[in-house]
Amino acid sequence: MTRTTTADPAELIGAYALDAVEVHERNLVERALKTDSALRRELDEYHDTLSLLVAGFEESPPRHVWETIQSHIAATTGDADVIAFAPRRHNRFIMLAGAVAAVLALVLGVRVVQLDDRIAALEAGADDAIARAAGAALTSADATVAVLAGAPDTGIDNVTIVFDRNGLGYVFGDTLPALGATATYQLWAITGDALISAGVLGNDPGIAPFQIAGGIDGLAITVEQAGGVVSSTEAPAALWEGDA
Amino acid sequence: MTDGSAPPAASSRWTETGDGDLVSAIAARDESALEEAYQRHSAAVYGLAKRLLRNPEFADEVTQEIFLRLWNRPERFDSGRGTLRSFLLADAHGRSVDLIRAETARRAREEKDAVISSGTAPDVESLAIAATVSDQVREAVAALSEPERKAVELAYFGGHTYKQVAEILGEPEGTIKSRIRVALKRLRGPLTQTGLNETT
């Protein structure tokens, strides 16, 4: 998907500091921040300033908030009583740590509602046919929305995928960190013990369409050599194990 | 500061520890260091989220998520770029705004209303509340013109994009972008001159 803008990141930095920019503008500013130290300093100053305004709203959270945090930490340590990520049928993958399962339950409650924001952004500003189709898919009554949880240390929080009952779907790949030129993301459909490639997504995917056949039990994204592979031996960078 | 519940008691060994060393300890998987960070900053994080979201349950979830992200990805914090407080609050604000916009979009679709609106009256009280904390903050807020104050209120505390702020205020988008940037610079001046900024 092509994102074009003539906006100046410096003009947007104040609004960006207030989270008051649109998705494509945020991406523009974040790209500039990677190389522009003066812009980064300006942003840091704004964040410091804003933090001083919050003192008037301080309020101790309920005790259960900390207890929930402790529970999640306990579930993700190497202790013997860790709630293990239940091994399933896809033998070719190395199982993800219990951290993914433990955090997913927390994150999903927040993340699912963010789909609406994505829909609004697509409907409001997209002039790309794929983006419009993806937006329409998100609002379709028979669509399945899968939130793939990122594996630890991948830099991936989660990846949203939508597909209909005919297997036509879209990967919202903007949450995937860009890879080098010699690597690519690859999507896999999980059906029983079978792993079927659903396509190579590229090293810096935006919204990528795909087609899968029949019902599936899950979806996974791996990092492979450029061009993709027929059979993966990599641990999933992101995984969804269906609605079960 | 209102007290929903007493925060957990922090380990005394971290009391004099700066942000950088504290987060280094978190990276080394020291849970007591995270507890210290929670002790120091959870009230600000929770209070901001609750102010923005007006929903205690969502505020709970945002607070949990922010501190779990600190635990799981401490490398995101760079002590050379600012305080841990400002880092956590920026994170919390961003997450809260995501939720606000998602809810707004959901309601707009349900009501078959193509115009994205907050559905609530613009929040023009938050800066006034913020100004009650200290003379320095009050002076900083007072230094803003009314148009600057409205723009910051709507954007920062209302979760609106600058384009939405422009539409609400009937102003050009470029004007609002500039006004926000000027307002932030104006706010910073009095606060830094009085040494109010936290440094660790």
Short mmCIF file of N, CA, C and O in Angstrom, two decimals, chain A residues 129-191:
data_model
loop_
_atom_site.label_atom_id
_atom_site.label_comp_id
_atom_site.label_asym_id
_atom_site.label_seq_id
_atom_site.Cartn_x
_atom_site.Cartn_y
_atom_site.Cartn_z
N ALA A 129 -7.12 0.42 -3.14
CA ALA A 129 -8.19 -0.56 -3.25
C ALA A 129 -8.05 -1.67 -2.22
O ALA A 129 -9.04 -2.13 -1.65
N ILE A 130 -6.81 -2.11 -1.99
CA ILE A 130 -6.60 -3.19 -1.03
C ILE A 130 -7.00 -2.72 0.37
O ILE A 130 -7.65 -3.45 1.13
N ALA A 131 -6.60 -1.50 0.68
CA ALA A 131 -6.91 -0.98 2.02
C ALA A 131 -8.42 -0.88 2.20
O ALA A 131 -8.96 -1.19 3.26
N ARG A 132 -9.10 -0.43 1.15
CA ARG A 132 -10.57 -0.31 1.26
C ARG A 132 -11.20 -1.68 1.42
O ARG A 132 -12.12 -1.88 2.21
N ALA A 133 -10.69 -2.64 0.65
CA ALA A 133 -11.24 -3.99 0.75
C ALA A 133 -10.97 -4.58 2.13
O ALA A 133 -11.82 -5.26 2.70
N ALA A 134 -9.79 -4.32 2.66
CA ALA A 134 -9.46 -4.82 3.99
C ALA A 134 -10.37 -4.19 5.04
O ALA A 134 -10.83 -4.85 5.96
N GLY A 135 -10.63 -2.92 4.87
CA GLY A 135 -11.54 -2.25 5.79
C GLY A 135 -12.93 -2.83 5.73
O GLY A 135 -13.60 -3.03 6.74
N ALA A 136 -13.38 -3.12 4.51
CA ALA A 136 -14.70 -3.73 4.35
C ALA A 136 -14.73 -5.10 4.99
O ALA A 136 -15.73 -5.51 5.59
N ALA A 137 -13.63 -5.84 4.86
CA ALA A 137 -13.58 -7.18 5.44
C ALA A 137 -13.72 -7.13 6.95
O ALA A 137 -14.36 -7.98 7.56
N LEU A 138 -13.12 -6.12 7.55
CA LEU A 138 -13.17 -6.01 9.02
C LEU A 138 -14.60 -5.82 9.50
O LEU A 138 -14.93 -6.21 10.61
N THR A 139 -15.43 -5.18 8.69
CA THR A 139 -16.79 -4.91 9.13
C THR A 139 -17.77 -5.98 8.66
O THR A 139 -18.95 -5.91 8.96
N SER A 140 -17.28 -6.95 7.92
CA SER A 140 -18.16 -7.99 7.40
C SER A 140 -18.68 -8.87 8.52
O SER A 140 -17.94 -9.25 9.44
N ALA A 141 -19.97 -9.23 8.42
CA ALA A 141 -20.59 -10.01 9.50
C ALA A 141 -20.01 -11.41 9.62
O ALA A 141 -19.99 -11.99 10.70
N ASP A 142 -19.53 -11.99 8.50
CA ASP A 142 -19.03 -13.35 8.59
C ASP A 142 -17.52 -13.41 8.62
O ASP A 142 -16.93 -14.46 8.39
N ALA A 143 -16.89 -12.30 8.92
CA ALA A 143 -15.43 -12.28 8.98
C ALA A 143 -14.94 -12.83 10.30
O ALA A 143 -15.58 -12.69 11.34
N THR A 144 -13.80 -13.46 10.23
CA THR A 144 -13.09 -13.89 11.44
C THR A 144 -11.90 -12.98 11.62
O THR A 144 -11.12 -12.78 10.69
N VAL A 145 -11.80 -12.41 12.79
CA VAL A 145 -10.66 -11.54 13.09
C VAL A 145 -9.74 -12.28 14.04
O VAL A 145 -10.15 -12.68 15.12
N ALA A 146 -8.54 -12.48 13.59
CA ALA A 146 -7.54 -13.19 14.40
C ALA A 146 -6.47 -12.22 14.85
O ALA A 146 -5.99 -11.42 14.06
N VAL A 147 -6.15 -12.26 16.11
CA VAL A 147 -5.07 -11.44 16.64
C VAL A 147 -3.92 -12.38 16.98
O VAL A 147 -3.99 -13.14 17.95
N LEU A 148 -2.89 -12.36 16.17
CA LEU A 148 -1.74 -13.22 16.40
C LEU A 148 -0.85 -12.57 17.45
O LEU A 148 -0.44 -11.42 17.30
N ALA A 149 -0.54 -13.31 18.48
CA ALA A 149 0.31 -12.78 19.54
C ALA A 149 1.77 -12.91 19.15
O ALA A 149 2.20 -13.96 18.68
N GLY A 150 2.51 -11.84 19.34
CA GLY A 150 3.92 -11.87 19.01
C GLY A 150 4.72 -12.69 20.03
O GLY A 150 4.42 -12.67 21.21
N ALA A 151 5.71 -13.36 19.55
CA ALA A 151 6.58 -14.13 20.43
C ALA A 151 7.52 -13.19 21.17
O ALA A 151 7.81 -12.10 20.68
N PRO A 152 7.99 -13.60 22.35
CA PRO A 152 8.91 -12.75 23.09
C PRO A 152 10.16 -12.43 22.28
O PRO A 152 10.62 -13.24 21.47
N ASP A 153 10.67 -11.23 22.47
CA ASP A 153 11.93 -10.80 21.85
C ASP A 153 11.87 -10.66 20.33
O ASP A 153 12.90 -10.65 19.67
N THR A 154 10.68 -10.61 19.79
CA THR A 154 10.57 -10.40 18.35
C THR A 154 10.30 -8.94 18.01
O THR A 154 10.36 -8.56 16.85
N GLY A 155 9.95 -8.16 19.01
CA GLY A 155 9.56 -6.78 18.73
C GLY A 155 8.14 -6.67 18.21
O GLY A 155 7.71 -5.59 17.79
N ILE A 156 7.41 -7.78 18.22
CA ILE A 156 6.04 -7.80 17.73
C ILE A 156 5.10 -7.88 18.92
O ILE A 156 5.22 -8.79 19.74
N ASP A 157 4.17 -6.93 19.01
CA ASP A 157 3.14 -7.03 20.04
C ASP A 157 2.07 -8.00 19.57
O ASP A 157 1.80 -9.00 20.20
N ASN A 158 1.45 -7.67 18.47
CA ASN A 158 0.49 -8.58 17.88
C ASN A 158 0.25 -8.18 16.44
O ASN A 158 0.64 -7.10 16.00
N VAL A 159 -0.38 -9.08 15.68
CA VAL A 159 -0.69 -8.84 14.27
C VAL A 159 -2.16 -9.19 14.05
O VAL A 159 -2.61 -10.27 14.46
N THR A 160 -2.87 -8.30 13.40
CA THR A 160 -4.29 -8.54 13.14
C THR A 160 -4.46 -9.10 11.74
O THR A 160 -3.88 -8.61 10.78
N ILE A 161 -5.26 -10.15 11.65
CA ILE A 161 -5.59 -10.77 10.36
C ILE A 161 -7.10 -10.94 10.31
O ILE A 161 -7.74 -11.34 11.30
N VAL A 162 -7.68 -10.67 9.17
CA VAL A 162 -9.11 -10.88 8.98
C VAL A 162 -9.30 -11.76 7.76
O VAL A 162 -8.59 -11.63 6.76
N PHE A 163 -10.23 -12.70 7.85
CA PHE A 163 -10.53 -13.54 6.68
C PHE A 163 -11.99 -13.95 6.73
O PHE A 163 -12.61 -14.05 7.79
N ASP A 164 -12.54 -14.17 5.54
CA ASP A 164 -13.94 -14.57 5.48
C ASP A 164 -14.05 -16.08 5.35
O ASP A 164 -13.05 -16.80 5.30
N ARG A 165 -15.29 -16.56 5.24
CA ARG A 165 -15.49 -18.02 5.25
C ARG A 165 -15.03 -18.66 3.95
O ARG A 165 -14.93 -19.87 3.86
N ASN A 166 -14.75 -17.82 2.97
CA ASN A 166 -14.20 -18.34 1.72
C ASN A 166 -12.68 -18.37 1.73
O ASN A 166 -12.06 -18.77 0.74
N GLY A 167 -12.09 -17.93 2.83
CA GLY A 167 -10.64 -17.97 2.94
C GLY A 167 -9.92 -16.77 2.40
O GLY A 167 -8.69 -16.73 2.39
N LEU A 168 -10.67 -15.77 1.95
CA LEU A 168 -10.02 -14.55 1.47
C LEU A 168 -9.76 -13.65 2.68
O LEU A 168 -10.67 -13.35 3.44
N GLY A 169 -8.52 -13.23 2.81
CA GLY A 169 -8.19 -12.46 4.00
C GLY A 169 -7.13 -11.41 3.76
O GLY A 169 -6.59 -11.27 2.66
N TYR A 170 -6.88 -10.66 4.84
CA TYR A 170 -5.89 -9.58 4.79
C TYR A 170 -5.07 -9.59 6.08
O TYR A 170 -5.63 -9.76 7.16
N VAL A 171 -3.78 -9.42 5.89
CA VAL A 171 -2.88 -9.28 7.02
C VAL A 171 -2.59 -7.80 7.20
O VAL A 171 -2.16 -7.15 6.25
N PHE A 172 -2.82 -7.29 8.39
CA PHE A 172 -2.46 -5.90 8.69
C PHE A 172 -1.03 -5.91 9.23
O PHE A 172 -0.79 -6.00 10.42
N GLY A 173 -0.10 -5.82 8.28
CA GLY A 173 1.29 -6.05 8.63
C GLY A 173 2.04 -4.84 9.13
O GLY A 173 3.26 -4.89 9.31
N ASP A 174 1.33 -3.74 9.38
CA ASP A 174 2.06 -2.54 9.79
C ASP A 174 2.64 -2.65 11.19
O ASP A 174 3.45 -1.82 11.60
N THR A 175 2.21 -3.66 11.96
CA THR A 175 2.79 -3.84 13.29
C THR A 175 4.01 -4.75 13.26
O THR A 175 4.63 -5.01 14.30
N LEU A 176 4.37 -5.24 12.10
CA LEU A 176 5.55 -6.09 11.98
C LEU A 176 6.78 -5.21 11.73
O LEU A 176 6.81 -4.44 10.79
N PRO A 177 7.79 -5.34 12.57
CA PRO A 177 9.01 -4.55 12.34
C PRO A 177 9.62 -4.90 10.98
O PRO A 177 9.61 -6.05 10.56
N ALA A 178 10.18 -3.90 10.33
CA ALA A 178 10.78 -4.14 9.03
C ALA A 178 12.00 -5.04 9.17
O ALA A 178 12.79 -4.93 10.11
N LEU A 179 12.14 -5.96 8.23
CA LEU A 179 13.29 -6.86 8.20
C LEU A 179 14.30 -6.38 7.17
O LEU A 179 14.01 -5.49 6.36
N GLY A 180 15.47 -6.99 7.19
CA GLY A 180 16.46 -6.69 6.18
C GLY A 180 16.06 -7.24 4.83
O GLY A 180 15.09 -8.00 4.70
N ALA A 181 16.81 -6.87 3.81
CA ALA A 181 16.45 -7.23 2.44
C ALA A 181 16.55 -8.73 2.18
O ALA A 181 15.96 -9.23 1.22
N THR A 182 17.26 -9.46 3.01
CA THR A 182 17.45 -10.89 2.76
C THR A 182 16.45 -11.75 3.51
O THR A 182 16.55 -12.98 3.51
N ALA A 183 15.48 -11.11 4.14
CA ALA A 183 14.50 -11.87 4.92
C ALA A 183 13.09 -11.47 4.51
O ALA A 183 12.88 -10.45 3.84
N THR A 184 12.16 -12.28 4.90
CA THR A 184 10.76 -11.99 4.62
C THR A 184 9.88 -12.61 5.68
O THR A 184 10.27 -13.57 6.36
N TYR A 185 8.71 -12.03 5.87
CA TYR A 185 7.69 -12.68 6.69
C TYR A 185 6.90 -13.64 5.79
O TYR A 185 6.67 -13.37 4.61
N GLN A 186 6.50 -14.76 6.37
CA GLN A 186 5.68 -15.72 5.63
C GLN A 186 4.51 -16.15 6.50
O GLN A 186 4.67 -16.40 7.70
N LEU A 187 3.33 -16.23 5.89
CA LEU A 187 2.11 -16.58 6.60
C LEU A 187 1.81 -18.06 6.38
O LEU A 187 1.94 -18.57 5.27
N TRP A 188 1.40 -18.72 7.47
CA TRP A 188 1.07 -20.15 7.41
C TRP A 188 -0.32 -20.38 7.96
O TRP A 188 -0.69 -19.82 9.01
N ALA A 189 -1.07 -21.20 7.28
CA ALA A 189 -2.36 -21.66 7.78
C ALA A 189 -2.15 -23.02 8.44
O ALA A 189 -1.47 -23.89 7.90
N ILE A 190 -2.70 -23.17 9.64
CA ILE A 190 -2.54 -24.41 10.39
C ILE A 190 -3.85 -25.19 10.31
O ILE A 190 -4.91 -24.69 10.70
N THR A 191 -3.75 -26.39 9.79
CA THR A 191 -4.92 -27.26 9.69
C THR A 191 -4.53 -28.64 10.21
O THR A 191 -3.77 -29.36 9.54
#
